[in-house]
């Protein structure tokens, strides 16, 4: 294993962005950037041993700052996904958060994604990034520190560990917004790739804002049933209000967890490249997003991507759970660390 650092680019008013490259004994590697503690690339071999980058990214670091380009590869926090009406109440106090997507909050307002993180520690196979958010920044209570540790090993497994600490009771719901295509970035549609999700329920949304209704609904007889592996896009064009709201999948799945701690909850597979990706997490939910609004984005190497040329599997608490009594609320107590882990394990099937 080895790690090397290189300069990626300069952001106006923010400073220099560096990339840390972790290479394993087989030559597979990941590239991690100080902007948003983000994943810039994941390069793993296909069935013929050819390395390819299976996540979307940009050659120009400034493109990562455009929220309309989808938070590609970036860590999102303090609160991933949506907060209805950009407000929540905790212990009788109302907190108002940024209205950065219509009248609601998306991904905590983008603060954690669109700023440069400190590199706290490195080793031969890991990097630890750190970001501090002061009390009431963007309306969230607590002096809040998030550390994110990435570890890449010789079995082509990328582990992401989030460590959160606040001096006040607050909300914490981090995730990573990587866009995957197991045939390689810029290779065309990802909708023929096979997906299986261990989830017998999902959270329907109210409308195109993709905010859950609060219901936990069965996937039986719906396009949201991925309990048996199927091509991701097989049912995506069905006449279904939920699919029409988001122009495809942009929904949280209620994971069938058998115990606390890490469990394999999803598998994606490409019959073309032979690359399989297992998703292992201790989270209770996962957002499937089928890149429904990517339109002509120029990603790394000059390739142009369009809608459904990638997919996201974002492990998380349920969207808007702070406002839904029917959902588990992602609260962390003052001085008590909240830790969560997600693993993306790549292999050949």
XYZ file of C-alpha atoms in Angstrom:
349
model
C 0.000 0.000 0.000
C 1.136 3.535 -0.647
C -0.202 7.072 -0.477
C 0.806 10.153 -2.432
C -0.370 13.745 -2.453
C -0.736 16.107 -5.399
C -2.144 19.550 -6.088
C -5.555 19.469 -7.783
C -6.563 23.107 -8.206
C -7.256 26.464 -6.641
C -10.661 27.704 -5.536
C -11.277 31.443 -5.522
C -11.533 32.664 -1.953
C -11.124 29.168 -0.521
C -7.548 28.083 -1.261
C -5.762 25.091 -2.731
C -7.364 21.669 -3.134
C -5.147 18.591 -2.844
C -5.733 15.001 -3.848
C -4.524 12.019 -1.810
C -4.090 8.837 -3.852
C -4.116 5.464 -2.078
C -2.763 2.587 -4.204
C -2.926 -1.058 -3.176
C -0.526 -3.882 -4.028
C -2.503 -4.760 -7.159
C -2.357 -1.245 -8.592
C -6.012 -0.378 -7.886
C -6.381 3.070 -6.358
C -8.718 5.708 -4.997
C -8.248 9.463 -5.142
C -9.630 11.584 -2.309
C -9.754 15.363 -2.270
C -9.705 17.975 0.443
C -12.715 19.691 -1.142
C -15.741 18.259 0.630
C -13.635 15.303 1.823
C -14.688 13.975 -1.555
C -14.057 10.889 -3.651
C -12.468 12.014 -6.916
C -12.005 8.534 -8.394
C -12.173 4.822 -7.613
C -10.084 2.770 -10.044
C -10.623 -0.988 -9.859
C -10.050 -3.811 -12.382
C -12.720 -5.300 -14.621
C -12.916 -9.013 -15.478
C -10.040 -8.588 -17.935
C -7.836 -6.896 -15.354
C -8.183 -3.451 -16.944
C -8.395 -0.592 -14.447
C -11.297 1.806 -14.807
C -12.766 4.665 -12.793
C -16.215 3.639 -11.541
C -17.315 7.010 -10.119
C -18.129 10.275 -11.865
C -15.902 13.256 -11.178
C -14.480 16.382 -12.774
C -11.109 17.385 -14.192
C -11.786 20.991 -13.161
C -12.029 21.306 -9.383
C -14.330 24.332 -9.682
C -17.077 22.184 -11.205
C -17.481 20.456 -7.854
C -18.725 23.748 -6.392
C -21.829 23.841 -8.589
C -24.726 22.239 -6.670
C -26.616 21.795 -9.932
C -23.947 19.272 -10.929
C -25.034 16.943 -8.165
C -22.572 16.972 -5.211
C -20.511 14.380 -7.080
C -18.394 12.326 -4.680
C -18.691 14.861 -1.875
C -19.440 14.318 1.803
C -22.719 15.951 2.783
C -23.647 17.182 6.251
C -24.503 18.209 8.827
C -27.739 16.690 7.614
C -27.861 14.647 4.406
C -30.891 14.771 2.146
C -33.919 16.990 2.818
C -35.375 18.994 5.690
C -38.950 20.080 4.978
C -39.614 23.839 5.093
C -35.981 24.368 6.157
C -36.771 24.094 9.847
C -37.024 21.616 12.689
C -37.807 21.672 16.396
C -35.801 20.049 19.153
C -36.657 20.217 22.855
C -39.210 22.932 22.159
C -36.825 25.189 20.214
C -37.271 25.850 16.487
C -34.186 25.964 14.280
C -34.162 27.447 10.782
C -31.796 26.010 8.189
C -30.809 27.229 4.685
C -33.431 27.272 1.943
C -31.012 26.116 -0.718
C -33.486 24.026 -2.714
C -36.795 25.763 -3.116
C -38.299 26.177 0.334
C -36.436 23.310 1.929
C -32.906 22.395 2.965
C -30.882 19.962 0.866
C -27.713 18.337 2.244
C -27.473 20.741 5.174
C -27.161 23.720 2.838
C -23.962 22.455 1.192
C -21.515 23.860 3.745
C -19.665 20.583 4.306
C -19.562 19.739 0.592
C -18.337 23.012 -0.882
C -15.497 23.888 1.469
C -11.951 22.643 1.983
C -11.362 20.172 4.801
C -8.260 19.787 6.941
C -6.230 16.602 6.587
C -5.873 15.391 10.135
C -3.944 12.157 9.604
C -2.639 9.882 6.865
C -1.236 6.374 6.713
C -0.239 3.931 3.993
C -3.863 2.971 3.387
C -5.980 5.745 4.919
C -6.707 9.477 5.087
C -8.623 11.300 7.818
C -10.332 14.574 6.897
C -11.769 17.011 9.447
C -14.259 19.897 9.283
C -15.513 22.206 12.035
C -18.849 24.022 12.022
C -19.472 26.551 14.824
C -22.610 26.729 16.925
C -25.658 27.949 14.929
C -23.855 28.019 11.600
C -26.570 27.495 8.991
C -29.039 27.335 11.873
C -27.763 24.093 13.420
C -26.973 24.008 17.148
C -23.620 22.954 18.578
C -19.947 23.453 17.912
C -19.757 20.493 15.572
C -16.715 18.567 14.345
C -16.889 15.825 11.738
C -13.956 13.572 10.941
C -14.165 11.255 7.939
C -11.707 8.390 7.562
C -11.266 6.615 4.223
C -9.414 3.288 4.145
C -8.647 1.390 0.936
C -7.256 -2.138 1.175
C -5.702 -4.825 -1.005
C -9.099 -6.463 -1.617
C -10.337 -3.289 -3.367
C -12.576 -2.333 -0.461
C -13.199 1.306 0.410
C -14.344 1.904 3.986
C -15.794 5.271 5.007
C -16.040 6.065 8.732
C -17.749 9.194 10.026
C -17.024 10.511 13.528
C -19.182 13.375 14.825
C -18.841 15.307 18.077
C -20.874 18.317 19.241
C -20.916 20.311 22.474
C -24.713 20.637 22.248
C -27.481 18.222 21.439
C -27.923 18.392 17.677
C -28.739 16.498 14.480
C -26.151 14.433 12.619
C -26.803 12.586 9.375
C -23.722 12.432 7.103
C -23.271 10.494 3.876
C -21.217 10.481 0.687
C -22.773 11.415 -2.664
C -20.671 9.304 -5.049
C -22.159 8.568 -8.489
C -21.304 5.034 -9.635
C -21.136 3.434 -13.066
C -19.560 -0.015 -12.950
C -18.705 0.133 -16.649
C -16.658 3.261 -16.062
C -17.457 6.951 -15.951
C -18.682 8.195 -19.312
C -19.577 4.709 -20.598
C -23.280 5.464 -21.095
C -26.384 4.417 -19.244
C -26.047 2.552 -15.954
C -29.643 1.327 -16.032
C -28.778 -2.143 -17.372
C -26.571 -2.757 -14.355
C -28.039 -5.161 -11.843
C -29.118 -4.021 -8.389
C -30.335 -5.827 -5.309
C -31.400 -4.030 -2.124
C -32.362 -5.724 1.131
C -35.399 -3.560 1.766
C -39.020 -4.652 2.025
C -40.173 -1.054 2.585
C -39.408 2.433 1.300
C -40.510 5.969 2.122
C -42.845 7.444 -0.547
C -42.544 11.165 -1.281
C -45.144 13.905 -1.410
C -44.274 15.355 -4.805
C -41.323 16.368 -6.985
C -39.559 17.891 -3.977
C -38.796 14.281 -2.931
C -39.720 14.907 0.712
C -41.219 11.786 2.332
C -44.883 11.669 3.287
C -43.979 10.004 6.593
C -45.367 6.656 5.469
C -43.258 3.499 5.519
C -44.692 1.578 2.566
C -44.236 -1.972 1.354
C -42.343 -2.491 -1.902
C -44.581 -5.456 -2.778
C -45.975 -5.140 -6.276
C -44.174 -1.849 -6.947
C -41.167 -0.797 -9.047
C -39.358 -0.293 -5.725
C -38.989 -4.006 -5.082
C -35.275 -4.746 -5.467
C -35.243 -7.693 -3.068
C -34.520 -9.923 -6.051
C -31.705 -8.650 -8.251
C -32.885 -6.905 -11.420
C -31.625 -4.370 -13.958
C -31.821 -0.962 -12.322
C -33.882 0.518 -15.122
C -36.209 -2.420 -15.764
C -39.202 -0.787 -14.103
C -38.139 2.844 -14.195
C -40.558 3.805 -16.996
C -43.614 2.257 -15.362
C -46.659 4.467 -14.913
C -46.124 5.259 -11.256
C -46.640 8.567 -9.445
C -43.583 8.057 -7.259
C -41.301 7.553 -10.255
C -42.829 10.483 -12.119
C -42.159 12.859 -9.204
C -38.411 12.338 -9.428
C -38.179 11.364 -13.113
C -36.875 8.041 -11.849
C -35.669 6.701 -8.515
C -34.822 9.300 -5.867
C -36.151 7.492 -2.824
C -35.048 6.237 0.555
C -35.184 2.506 1.217
C -35.899 1.148 4.714
C -33.181 -1.446 5.090
C -33.985 -4.900 6.424
C -31.312 -4.845 9.086
C -31.081 -7.979 11.199
C -28.870 -6.459 13.868
C -27.014 -3.315 14.841
C -23.655 -2.823 13.188
C -22.333 -3.497 9.712
C -24.391 -5.613 7.318
C -24.395 -6.103 3.573
C -27.556 -4.396 2.349
C -27.080 -3.947 -1.397
C -25.193 -5.320 -4.366
C -24.713 -3.740 -7.780
C -23.222 -5.670 -10.698
C -22.310 -5.047 -14.329
C -22.593 -7.963 -16.741
C -20.409 -5.983 -19.158
C -17.390 -5.231 -16.953
C -17.885 -8.046 -14.452
C -17.432 -5.583 -11.574
C -19.547 -6.175 -8.501
C -19.980 -3.675 -5.677
C -21.319 -4.713 -2.279
C -22.629 -2.002 0.029
C -22.125 -2.729 3.726
C -23.360 -0.295 6.362
C -24.614 0.229 9.886
C -27.180 2.783 8.663
C -30.936 2.115 8.644
C -31.706 3.789 5.316
C -30.256 4.205 1.849
C -31.198 6.618 -0.926
C -31.241 5.244 -4.457
C -30.819 8.070 -6.955
C -30.588 7.255 -10.652
C -28.934 10.520 -11.742
C -32.205 11.714 -13.192
C -31.140 15.296 -13.816
C -27.634 14.980 -15.211
C -27.718 16.753 -18.567
C -24.604 16.941 -20.696
C -22.118 17.129 -17.833
C -18.491 16.841 -18.923
C -16.821 14.488 -16.458
C -13.215 13.337 -16.143
C -11.415 12.649 -19.386
C -13.836 14.820 -21.334
C -16.638 12.249 -21.412
C -20.155 13.662 -21.480
C -22.802 12.169 -19.201
C -26.551 12.464 -19.363
C -29.440 11.388 -17.169
C -29.242 7.856 -15.755
C -25.609 7.394 -16.720
C -24.846 6.690 -13.042
C -26.488 5.856 -9.736
C -26.057 6.783 -6.085
C -26.449 4.529 -3.052
C -26.355 6.986 -0.145
C -26.487 5.374 3.297
C -28.271 7.574 5.834
C -31.106 8.189 8.245
C -34.409 8.725 6.452
C -34.893 12.137 4.770
C -36.638 14.770 6.916
C -36.593 12.333 9.829
C -36.096 15.213 12.266
C -39.659 16.321 11.403
C -41.312 12.912 11.122
C -42.495 11.208 14.342
C -42.764 7.962 12.379
C -39.032 7.963 11.578
C -35.987 7.420 13.768
C -34.497 10.828 14.559
C -30.746 11.315 13.986
C -29.920 13.101 17.236
C -26.548 13.152 18.937
C -26.172 14.221 22.555
C -23.739 16.868 23.768
C -20.240 15.454 24.217
C -21.240 12.007 22.975
C -19.597 10.883 19.741
C -21.795 9.619 16.921
C -19.990 7.197 14.619
C -21.239 5.490 11.464
C -19.583 3.323 8.813
C -20.243 2.376 5.206
C -18.156 0.078 3.023
C -18.077 -0.223 -0.776
C -16.443 -3.561 -1.599
C -15.432 -4.203 -5.230
C -14.836 -7.620 -6.734
C -15.302 -9.626 -9.934
C -18.353 -11.834 -10.298
